[in-house]
């Protein structure tokens, strides 16, 4: 059969192959936009009443019918029927059942091309604003957690090799710095998505002179109207941009997860049971599955982004059915982002840093740079002190002792400018507190980062 709104007797003589009908339909996934579709139709009814296509009574009847359709969706009583190809045809079919043939006037001058573009923009703007709230929760919870553990020290690494001592809170806030950038980018994306394509028709514009600025205002499109009707119906930049954005967010969450997986393995951080699973064979196992899934979902996210870009790259102007393939990755991306943010927040607020094991991971060799800095403060050029400190590291290795056990006599044999106060270098807390520039790991600077992050979260 062919759908009721596009049945045989018009352009088509016969029915659609059932396989083609199933292949073509999108109702199983685009029904998520039922609310946005009805909002757009209510606004459009008002717009075509303003230009005389509908009388006031007709417009009132149509809007009342659409509100009844809305009630059915919101109470889960809306019944999909064969021929409901997509959310637009389903809603219009039901409207016509409720109010009769008058429902057929609603689509005057409108195409599903500008209709779906409108629905998708409305849906994504709502989703993006909702995600910003989730990010605010993550940032606030992480900042408060960092502040609670402000005095805990840990090993900092580069190349996964011991580098310098840092604060545990500094490490956590380093990941929140990346998430903050993600939030900033998402905020910047919303105005580009929040423009109104309705009234563009199939591609050439609306033949009945509908007031597109009225439609934009009615639907809350703060960016006004799109500038070119041809582009309006095929522009999916806002979807591609969101998919690229979500892939970067999940890369950042994946990096956080990987760090935490390593620290969990080293017993430096204990994962709560709520975010771990056991083994079907080994009774002792407590696997950080939540973190591994955060890490794994980043790869899928990258695939969604690349997949849509590949779909878009060869499309001619204007609308093509290929664009229907933007919905599944978009909806999946939003669901994944919200799930991942919730999981990351839960992991952070329930994890338990182990100060004893974190301190155990510190080693005196991490203070080799502090040893070099000691001589810098005595006026020796850093390039020279770098070699001197390196010689001290080599001496400790050759004599198989820890560098902090080298005597003053041994140090002075390497360089006579070492004095007795050099032994104060071997203090992790002092090392951390010396890193007092903006963004550094000293207590005061980390507290600044925490306060700034909390203040930013309140703007989301």
Short mmCIF file of C-alpha atoms in Angstrom, two decimals:
data_model
loop_
_atom_site.label_atom_id
_atom_site.label_comp_id
_atom_site.label_asym_id
_atom_site.label_seq_id
_atom_site.Cartn_x
_atom_site.Cartn_y
_atom_site.Cartn_z
CA UNK A 1 0.00 0.00 0.00
CA UNK A 2 0.97 3.62 -0.37
CA UNK A 3 0.54 5.99 2.60
CA UNK A 4 -2.86 7.62 2.92
CA UNK A 5 -1.58 11.15 2.34
CA UNK A 6 0.31 10.13 -0.81
CA UNK A 7 -1.89 7.32 -2.10
CA UNK A 8 -2.53 5.96 -5.58
CA UNK A 9 -4.64 8.15 -7.80
CA UNK A 10 -2.37 11.20 -7.73
CA UNK A 11 1.07 10.97 -9.26
CA UNK A 12 1.23 7.22 -8.64
CA UNK A 13 -0.81 4.47 -10.24
CA UNK A 14 -0.03 1.63 -7.90
CA UNK A 15 1.06 0.83 -4.40
CA UNK A 16 4.55 0.77 -2.94
CA UNK A 17 6.51 -2.43 -2.60
CA UNK A 18 6.13 -3.36 1.11
CA UNK A 19 9.89 -3.70 1.37
CA UNK A 20 10.30 -0.20 -0.07
CA UNK A 21 7.68 1.14 2.32
CA UNK A 22 9.61 -0.19 5.28
CA UNK A 23 12.91 0.94 3.78
CA UNK A 24 11.57 4.45 3.21
CA UNK A 25 9.80 5.14 6.48
CA UNK A 26 11.38 7.01 9.37
CA UNK A 27 8.51 7.03 11.84
CA UNK A 28 10.19 4.50 14.12
CA UNK A 29 12.88 7.02 15.00
CA UNK A 30 11.66 10.51 14.04
CA UNK A 31 8.58 10.12 16.24
CA UNK A 32 10.85 11.51 18.94
CA UNK A 33 10.16 14.90 17.36
CA UNK A 34 6.38 14.69 17.77
CA UNK A 35 6.24 17.71 20.07
CA UNK A 36 8.42 19.89 17.83
CA UNK A 37 6.40 18.85 14.77
CA UNK A 38 3.14 19.88 16.42
CA UNK A 39 4.62 23.17 17.59
CA UNK A 40 5.70 23.94 14.04
CA UNK A 41 2.26 23.05 12.68
CA UNK A 42 0.47 25.27 15.20
CA UNK A 43 2.71 28.19 14.29
CA UNK A 44 2.23 27.50 10.58
CA UNK A 45 -1.57 27.42 10.99
CA UNK A 46 -1.40 30.87 12.51
CA UNK A 47 0.89 32.09 9.72
CA UNK A 48 -1.35 30.94 6.87
CA UNK A 49 -4.36 32.37 8.65
CA UNK A 50 -2.55 35.73 8.68
CA UNK A 51 -2.28 35.63 4.85
CA UNK A 52 -5.86 34.46 4.31
CA UNK A 53 -5.39 30.78 3.49
CA UNK A 54 -7.36 29.92 6.61
CA UNK A 55 -10.18 31.81 8.25
CA UNK A 56 -9.86 32.51 11.96
CA UNK A 57 -12.40 29.77 12.68
CA UNK A 58 -10.50 27.30 10.51
CA UNK A 59 -7.23 28.19 12.18
CA UNK A 60 -8.80 27.78 15.61
CA UNK A 61 -10.22 24.39 14.65
CA UNK A 62 -6.89 23.17 13.28
CA UNK A 63 -4.97 24.36 16.34
CA UNK A 64 -7.51 22.72 18.64
CA UNK A 65 -7.11 19.48 16.68
CA UNK A 66 -3.32 19.68 16.91
CA UNK A 67 -3.56 20.19 20.65
CA UNK A 68 -5.64 17.02 20.87
CA UNK A 69 -2.96 15.17 18.92
CA UNK A 70 -0.43 16.60 21.39
CA UNK A 71 -2.46 15.25 24.29
CA UNK A 72 -2.47 11.78 22.74
CA UNK A 73 1.30 11.76 22.36
CA UNK A 74 1.87 13.09 25.87
CA UNK A 75 -0.37 10.41 27.38
CA UNK A 76 1.03 7.61 25.21
CA UNK A 77 -2.34 7.01 23.55
CA UNK A 78 -1.35 8.05 20.02
CA UNK A 79 -1.73 5.06 17.70
CA UNK A 80 0.57 4.69 14.74
CA UNK A 81 -1.05 3.19 11.66
CA UNK A 82 0.15 1.69 8.37
CA UNK A 83 1.05 4.51 6.01
CA UNK A 84 2.49 6.72 8.78
CA UNK A 85 5.72 7.18 6.89
CA UNK A 86 7.16 9.79 9.23
CA UNK A 87 6.17 11.99 12.15
CA UNK A 88 4.79 14.65 9.79
CA UNK A 89 2.39 12.34 7.97
CA UNK A 90 1.41 10.62 11.21
CA UNK A 91 0.44 13.88 12.88
CA UNK A 92 -1.39 15.19 9.82
CA UNK A 93 -3.23 11.91 9.36
CA UNK A 94 -4.43 11.99 12.94
CA UNK A 95 -5.38 15.67 12.69
CA UNK A 96 -7.55 14.92 9.67
CA UNK A 97 -9.21 12.06 11.51
CA UNK A 98 -10.09 14.44 14.33
CA UNK A 99 -11.27 17.52 12.39
CA UNK A 100 -12.02 16.14 8.94
CA UNK A 101 -10.92 17.36 5.47
CA UNK A 102 -10.04 20.81 6.86
CA UNK A 103 -6.81 19.22 8.08
CA UNK A 104 -5.71 19.02 4.47
CA UNK A 105 -5.36 22.83 4.35
CA UNK A 106 -2.59 22.89 6.91
CA UNK A 107 0.11 21.80 4.48
CA UNK A 108 -0.62 24.63 2.00
CA UNK A 109 2.70 26.08 0.85
CA UNK A 110 4.63 23.88 3.23
CA UNK A 111 6.88 20.96 2.37
CA UNK A 112 8.13 18.17 4.52
CA UNK A 113 11.53 19.52 3.48
CA UNK A 114 11.21 22.72 5.50
CA UNK A 115 9.06 20.93 8.07
CA UNK A 116 11.69 18.35 9.00
CA UNK A 117 14.43 20.98 9.01
CA UNK A 118 12.32 22.99 11.45
CA UNK A 119 11.56 20.03 13.68
CA UNK A 120 15.18 18.96 13.82
CA UNK A 121 16.43 22.43 14.69
CA UNK A 122 13.84 22.81 17.44
CA UNK A 123 14.72 19.38 18.80
CA UNK A 124 18.48 19.85 18.78
CA UNK A 125 18.37 23.27 20.44
CA UNK A 126 16.30 21.82 23.28
CA UNK A 127 18.70 18.88 23.56
CA UNK A 128 21.78 21.11 23.56
CA UNK A 129 20.38 23.31 26.32
CA UNK A 130 19.54 20.21 28.33
CA UNK A 131 23.06 18.86 27.86
CA UNK A 132 24.53 22.13 29.13
CA UNK A 133 22.65 21.58 32.39
CA UNK A 134 24.15 18.08 32.63
CA UNK A 135 27.62 19.51 32.05
CA UNK A 136 26.99 22.09 34.77
CA UNK A 137 26.18 19.26 37.17
CA UNK A 138 29.39 17.42 36.26
CA UNK A 139 31.54 20.55 36.61
CA UNK A 140 30.03 21.53 39.94
CA UNK A 141 30.21 18.04 41.43
CA UNK A 142 33.81 17.58 40.28
CA UNK A 143 34.87 20.97 41.61
CA UNK A 144 33.35 20.29 45.01
CA UNK A 145 35.02 16.86 45.07
CA UNK A 146 38.36 18.43 44.17
CA UNK A 147 38.00 21.02 46.92
CA UNK A 148 37.24 18.30 49.47
CA UNK A 149 40.50 16.53 48.55
CA UNK A 150 42.58 19.66 48.05
CA UNK A 151 45.44 18.48 50.31
CA UNK A 152 45.99 15.10 48.62
CA UNK A 153 49.16 14.84 46.53
CA UNK A 154 49.81 12.45 43.66
CA UNK A 155 52.33 11.68 40.96
CA UNK A 156 52.07 13.60 37.71
CA UNK A 157 53.16 11.83 34.54
CA UNK A 158 54.26 12.63 31.03
CA UNK A 159 54.75 9.76 28.56
CA UNK A 160 53.36 7.62 31.43
CA UNK A 161 56.70 8.21 33.18
CA UNK A 162 57.03 9.84 36.62
CA UNK A 163 57.34 13.57 36.05
CA UNK A 164 56.50 15.95 38.93
CA UNK A 165 54.31 15.89 42.04
CA UNK A 166 50.90 17.53 41.70
CA UNK A 167 47.70 17.80 43.69
CA UNK A 168 45.02 15.17 43.11
CA UNK A 169 42.56 18.06 42.79
CA UNK A 170 44.76 19.65 40.14
CA UNK A 171 44.61 16.46 38.12
CA UNK A 172 40.81 16.31 38.37
CA UNK A 173 40.43 19.97 37.45
CA UNK A 174 42.65 19.41 34.39
CA UNK A 175 39.91 17.17 33.01
CA UNK A 176 37.23 19.69 33.95
CA UNK A 177 39.18 22.34 32.01
CA UNK A 178 38.59 20.27 28.86
CA UNK A 179 34.91 19.79 29.71
CA UNK A 180 34.62 23.55 30.24
CA UNK A 181 35.88 24.12 26.70
CA UNK A 182 33.29 21.63 25.47
CA UNK A 183 30.57 23.59 27.22
CA UNK A 184 31.81 26.85 25.72
CA UNK A 185 31.74 25.33 22.25
CA UNK A 186 28.24 23.97 22.75
CA UNK A 187 26.98 27.38 23.88
CA UNK A 188 28.47 28.89 20.73
CA UNK A 189 26.74 26.30 18.54
CA UNK A 190 23.22 26.96 19.77
CA UNK A 191 22.71 30.30 17.97
CA UNK A 192 23.72 28.71 14.66
CA UNK A 193 21.16 25.93 15.09
CA UNK A 194 18.51 28.28 16.46
CA UNK A 195 17.36 29.80 13.14
CA UNK A 196 14.03 29.18 11.44
CA UNK A 197 13.79 27.42 8.04
CA UNK A 198 9.99 27.18 8.09
CA UNK A 199 8.40 28.97 5.16
CA UNK A 200 11.12 27.87 2.73
CA UNK A 201 8.80 25.37 1.03
CA UNK A 202 10.28 22.47 -0.85
CA UNK A 203 13.24 24.56 -2.02
CA UNK A 204 12.11 27.75 -3.82
CA UNK A 205 10.29 29.53 -1.01
CA UNK A 206 6.66 29.94 0.06
CA UNK A 207 4.19 30.92 -2.67
CA UNK A 208 1.67 32.47 -0.28
CA UNK A 209 3.85 35.11 1.31
CA UNK A 210 3.84 33.72 4.84
CA UNK A 211 5.58 35.90 7.38
CA UNK A 212 8.70 33.93 8.18
CA UNK A 213 9.79 36.34 10.90
CA UNK A 214 6.44 35.76 12.59
CA UNK A 215 7.11 32.01 12.42
CA UNK A 216 10.58 32.47 13.91
CA UNK A 217 9.22 34.52 16.79
CA UNK A 218 6.31 32.16 17.36
CA UNK A 219 8.66 29.17 17.59
CA UNK A 220 11.32 30.88 19.69
CA UNK A 221 14.03 30.88 17.04
CA UNK A 222 16.22 33.57 18.57
CA UNK A 223 18.49 33.70 15.51
CA UNK A 224 15.66 34.78 13.22
CA UNK A 225 15.12 33.18 9.82
CA UNK A 226 17.48 31.31 7.52
CA UNK A 227 18.68 33.41 4.60
CA UNK A 228 18.23 31.16 1.57
CA UNK A 229 15.34 28.76 1.00
CA UNK A 230 17.40 26.38 -1.14
CA UNK A 231 20.02 26.06 1.57
CA UNK A 232 17.42 25.99 4.35
CA UNK A 233 15.97 22.62 3.37
CA UNK A 234 19.28 20.81 2.96
CA UNK A 235 21.48 22.47 5.58
CA UNK A 236 22.52 19.92 8.17
CA UNK A 237 25.58 21.77 9.39
CA UNK A 238 24.00 22.03 12.82
CA UNK A 239 23.69 18.23 13.00
CA UNK A 240 27.22 17.65 11.71
CA UNK A 241 28.54 20.24 14.13
CA UNK A 242 26.83 18.55 17.05
CA UNK A 243 28.21 15.15 16.04
CA UNK A 244 31.71 16.59 15.78
CA UNK A 245 31.20 18.29 19.14
CA UNK A 246 29.99 15.14 20.84
CA UNK A 247 32.91 13.13 19.48
CA UNK A 248 35.35 15.60 21.08
CA UNK A 249 33.45 15.61 24.38
CA UNK A 250 33.58 11.82 24.48
CA UNK A 251 37.30 11.89 23.63
CA UNK A 252 37.78 14.07 26.71
CA UNK A 253 35.67 11.74 28.84
CA UNK A 254 37.62 8.80 27.43
CA UNK A 255 40.91 10.40 28.49
CA UNK A 256 39.52 10.94 31.98
CA UNK A 257 38.37 7.32 32.07
CA UNK A 258 41.77 6.03 30.98
CA UNK A 259 43.53 8.04 33.69
CA UNK A 260 41.15 6.70 36.29
CA UNK A 261 41.45 3.11 35.04
CA UNK A 262 45.22 3.33 35.56
CA UNK A 263 44.89 4.89 39.02
CA UNK A 264 42.30 2.28 39.95
CA UNK A 265 44.67 -0.47 38.83
CA UNK A 266 47.43 1.03 41.02
CA UNK A 267 44.99 1.16 43.97
CA UNK A 268 45.42 4.93 44.09
CA UNK A 269 41.68 5.43 43.61
CA UNK A 270 38.93 3.04 44.64
CA UNK A 271 35.90 2.76 42.39
CA UNK A 272 32.50 2.48 44.01
CA UNK A 273 30.73 -0.84 43.55
CA UNK A 274 27.88 0.97 41.79
CA UNK A 275 30.13 1.57 38.78
CA UNK A 276 32.00 -1.73 38.65
CA UNK A 277 31.14 -5.32 37.76
CA UNK A 278 32.53 -8.73 38.59
CA UNK A 279 33.81 -11.66 36.58
CA UNK A 280 31.71 -14.67 35.63
CA UNK A 281 34.71 -16.87 36.52
CA UNK A 282 37.11 -15.05 38.87
CA UNK A 283 35.51 -14.19 42.23
CA UNK A 284 38.10 -11.59 43.17
CA UNK A 285 37.56 -9.35 40.15
CA UNK A 286 36.13 -5.83 40.38
CA UNK A 287 36.20 -4.41 36.88
CA UNK A 288 35.86 -0.67 36.13
CA UNK A 289 33.30 -1.32 33.40
CA UNK A 290 31.74 2.14 33.62
CA UNK A 291 35.09 3.71 32.76
CA UNK A 292 35.82 1.19 30.03
CA UNK A 293 32.46 1.93 28.42
CA UNK A 294 33.13 5.68 28.61
CA UNK A 295 36.38 4.99 26.79
CA UNK A 296 34.76 2.68 24.25
CA UNK A 297 31.89 4.98 23.35
CA UNK A 298 34.32 7.63 22.12
CA UNK A 299 35.18 5.42 19.15
CA UNK A 300 31.53 4.98 18.23
CA UNK A 301 31.04 8.73 18.51
CA UNK A 302 33.83 9.37 16.04
CA UNK A 303 32.14 6.93 13.65
CA UNK A 304 28.85 8.82 13.84
CA UNK A 305 30.55 12.08 12.96
CA UNK A 306 32.54 10.69 10.05
CA UNK A 307 29.53 8.74 8.81
CA UNK A 308 27.28 11.78 8.47
CA UNK A 309 30.02 13.83 6.83
CA UNK A 310 30.46 11.05 4.28
CA UNK A 311 26.70 11.13 3.62
CA UNK A 312 26.68 14.90 3.14
CA UNK A 313 29.75 15.27 0.97
CA UNK A 314 28.23 14.18 -2.33
CA UNK A 315 24.75 15.69 -2.09
CA UNK A 316 23.53 18.08 -4.77
CA UNK A 317 21.21 20.96 -3.91
CA UNK A 318 18.59 20.82 -2.41
CA UNK A 319 16.80 18.21 -0.28
CA UNK A 320 17.67 14.54 -0.87
CA UNK A 321 16.35 11.52 1.03
CA UNK A 322 19.90 10.79 2.16
CA UNK A 323 19.31 13.51 4.75
CA UNK A 324 16.88 11.22 6.55
CA UNK A 325 19.99 9.39 7.73
CA UNK A 326 20.94 12.28 10.03
CA UNK A 327 18.34 11.38 12.66
CA UNK A 328 19.58 8.07 14.03
CA UNK A 329 23.15 9.26 14.68
CA UNK A 330 21.83 12.53 16.09
CA UNK A 331 19.41 10.88 18.49
CA UNK A 332 21.98 8.25 19.47
CA UNK A 333 24.58 10.96 20.02
CA UNK A 334 22.34 12.95 22.35
CA UNK A 335 21.39 9.83 24.32
CA UNK A 336 25.02 8.75 24.58
CA UNK A 337 26.21 12.17 25.72
CA UNK A 338 23.58 12.38 28.43
CA UNK A 339 24.33 8.85 29.63
CA UNK A 340 28.09 9.44 29.65
CA UNK A 341 27.81 12.71 31.56
CA UNK A 342 25.59 11.06 34.16
CA UNK A 343 27.98 8.10 34.53
CA UNK A 344 31.06 10.33 34.75
CA UNK A 345 29.39 12.44 37.44
CA UNK A 346 28.40 9.36 39.41
CA UNK A 347 31.89 7.86 39.17
CA UNK A 348 33.53 11.04 40.44
CA UNK A 349 31.29 11.72 43.42
CA UNK A 350 31.52 8.10 44.63
CA UNK A 351 35.20 7.32 44.01
CA UNK A 352 37.61 7.31 46.93
CA UNK A 353 41.17 8.55 46.47
CA UNK A 354 43.69 6.60 48.56
CA UNK A 355 46.16 9.21 49.88
CA UNK A 356 48.58 6.54 51.13
CA UNK A 357 48.85 4.83 47.73
CA UNK A 358 48.93 8.13 45.88
CA UNK A 359 51.88 9.22 48.03
CA UNK A 360 53.54 5.85 47.50
CA UNK A 361 53.53 6.54 43.76
CA UNK A 362 55.64 9.64 44.35
CA UNK A 363 59.39 9.16 44.00
CA UNK A 364 62.29 11.53 44.82
CA UNK A 365 63.40 11.53 41.17
CA UNK A 366 60.27 13.61 40.49
CA UNK A 367 62.08 16.41 42.33
CA UNK A 368 65.04 16.47 39.94
CA UNK A 369 63.65 19.62 38.32
CA UNK A 370 63.37 21.19 41.80
CA UNK A 371 67.05 20.37 42.26
CA UNK A 372 67.84 22.19 39.03
CA UNK A 373 65.64 25.11 40.09
CA UNK A 374 67.59 25.32 43.37
CA UNK A 375 70.72 26.35 41.48
CA UNK A 376 68.73 28.62 39.16
CA UNK A 377 67.74 30.61 42.25
CA UNK A 378 71.46 31.01 42.93
CA UNK A 379 71.98 32.57 39.50
CA UNK A 380 73.07 29.51 37.51
CA UNK A 381 71.60 29.32 33.95
CA UNK A 382 68.90 26.65 33.69
CA UNK A 383 70.55 24.84 30.79
CA UNK A 384 73.58 24.34 33.04
CA UNK A 385 71.53 23.31 36.07
CA UNK A 386 69.60 20.82 33.92
CA UNK A 387 72.86 18.98 33.18
CA UNK A 388 73.97 19.21 36.82
CA UNK A 389 70.70 17.74 38.09
CA UNK A 390 70.94 15.03 35.42
CA UNK A 391 74.39 14.12 36.70
CA UNK A 392 72.93 13.76 40.20
CA UNK A 393 70.22 11.43 38.84
CA UNK A 394 72.88 9.36 37.08
CA UNK A 395 75.01 9.15 40.25
CA UNK A 396 72.02 7.90 42.23
CA UNK A 397 71.30 5.27 39.59
CA UNK A 398 74.92 4.13 39.39
CA UNK A 399 75.23 3.82 43.17
CA UNK A 400 71.76 2.26 43.38
CA UNK A 401 70.42 4.73 45.91
CA UNK A 402 67.53 7.13 45.93
CA UNK A 403 68.52 10.60 44.77
CA UNK A 404 67.28 12.18 48.02
CA UNK A 405 69.83 10.10 49.99
CA UNK A 406 72.83 11.60 48.21
CA UNK A 407 74.94 13.42 50.75
CA UNK A 408 75.88 17.06 50.55
CA UNK A 409 79.48 15.95 49.91
CA UNK A 410 78.37 13.83 46.93
CA UNK A 411 76.31 16.69 45.53
CA UNK A 412 79.17 19.18 45.95
CA UNK A 413 81.51 16.88 44.05
CA UNK A 414 79.15 17.33 41.10
CA UNK A 415 78.81 21.09 41.66
CA UNK A 416 80.35 23.14 44.47
CA UNK A 417 77.48 25.62 44.47
CA UNK A 418 75.24 23.16 46.32
CA UNK A 419 74.91 24.26 49.93
CA UNK A 420 73.43 22.66 53.02
CA UNK A 421 69.94 24.05 52.34
CA UNK A 422 69.76 21.92 49.19
CA UNK A 423 68.48 19.07 51.35
CA UNK A 424 65.21 20.99 51.76
CA UNK A 425 64.53 20.34 48.08
CA UNK A 426 63.31 16.81 48.87
CA UNK A 427 59.88 17.91 50.05
CA UNK A 428 56.88 17.10 47.86
CA UNK A 429 54.59 19.64 49.50
CA UNK A 430 57.12 22.45 49.02
CA UNK A 431 57.60 21.39 45.41
CA UNK A 432 53.88 21.59 44.74
CA UNK A 433 53.52 24.94 46.49
CA UNK A 434 56.30 26.47 44.40
CA UNK A 435 54.13 25.97 41.28
CA UNK A 436 52.16 29.10 42.12
CA UNK A 437 51.63 30.68 38.71
CA UNK A 438 48.07 30.91 37.37
CA UNK A 439 46.84 27.43 36.53
CA UNK A 440 49.54 25.77 38.62
CA UNK A 441 49.30 23.03 41.22
CA UNK A 442 49.82 25.09 44.38
CA UNK A 443 46.89 25.01 46.76
CA UNK A 444 45.88 28.62 46.19
CA UNK A 445 45.95 28.25 42.42
CA UNK A 446 43.93 25.04 42.43
CA UNK A 447 41.34 26.69 44.67
CA UNK A 448 41.14 29.48 42.08
CA UNK A 449 40.51 26.92 39.35
CA UNK A 450 37.79 25.28 41.43
CA UNK A 451 36.04 28.59 42.13
CA UNK A 452 36.24 29.63 38.50
CA UNK A 453 34.80 26.31 37.35
CA UNK A 454 31.89 26.52 39.77
CA UNK A 455 31.15 30.08 38.67
CA UNK A 456 31.21 29.03 35.01
CA UNK A 457 28.86 26.12 35.68
CA UNK A 458 26.30 28.56 37.05
CA UNK A 459 26.17 30.28 33.65
CA UNK A 460 25.11 27.15 31.80
#
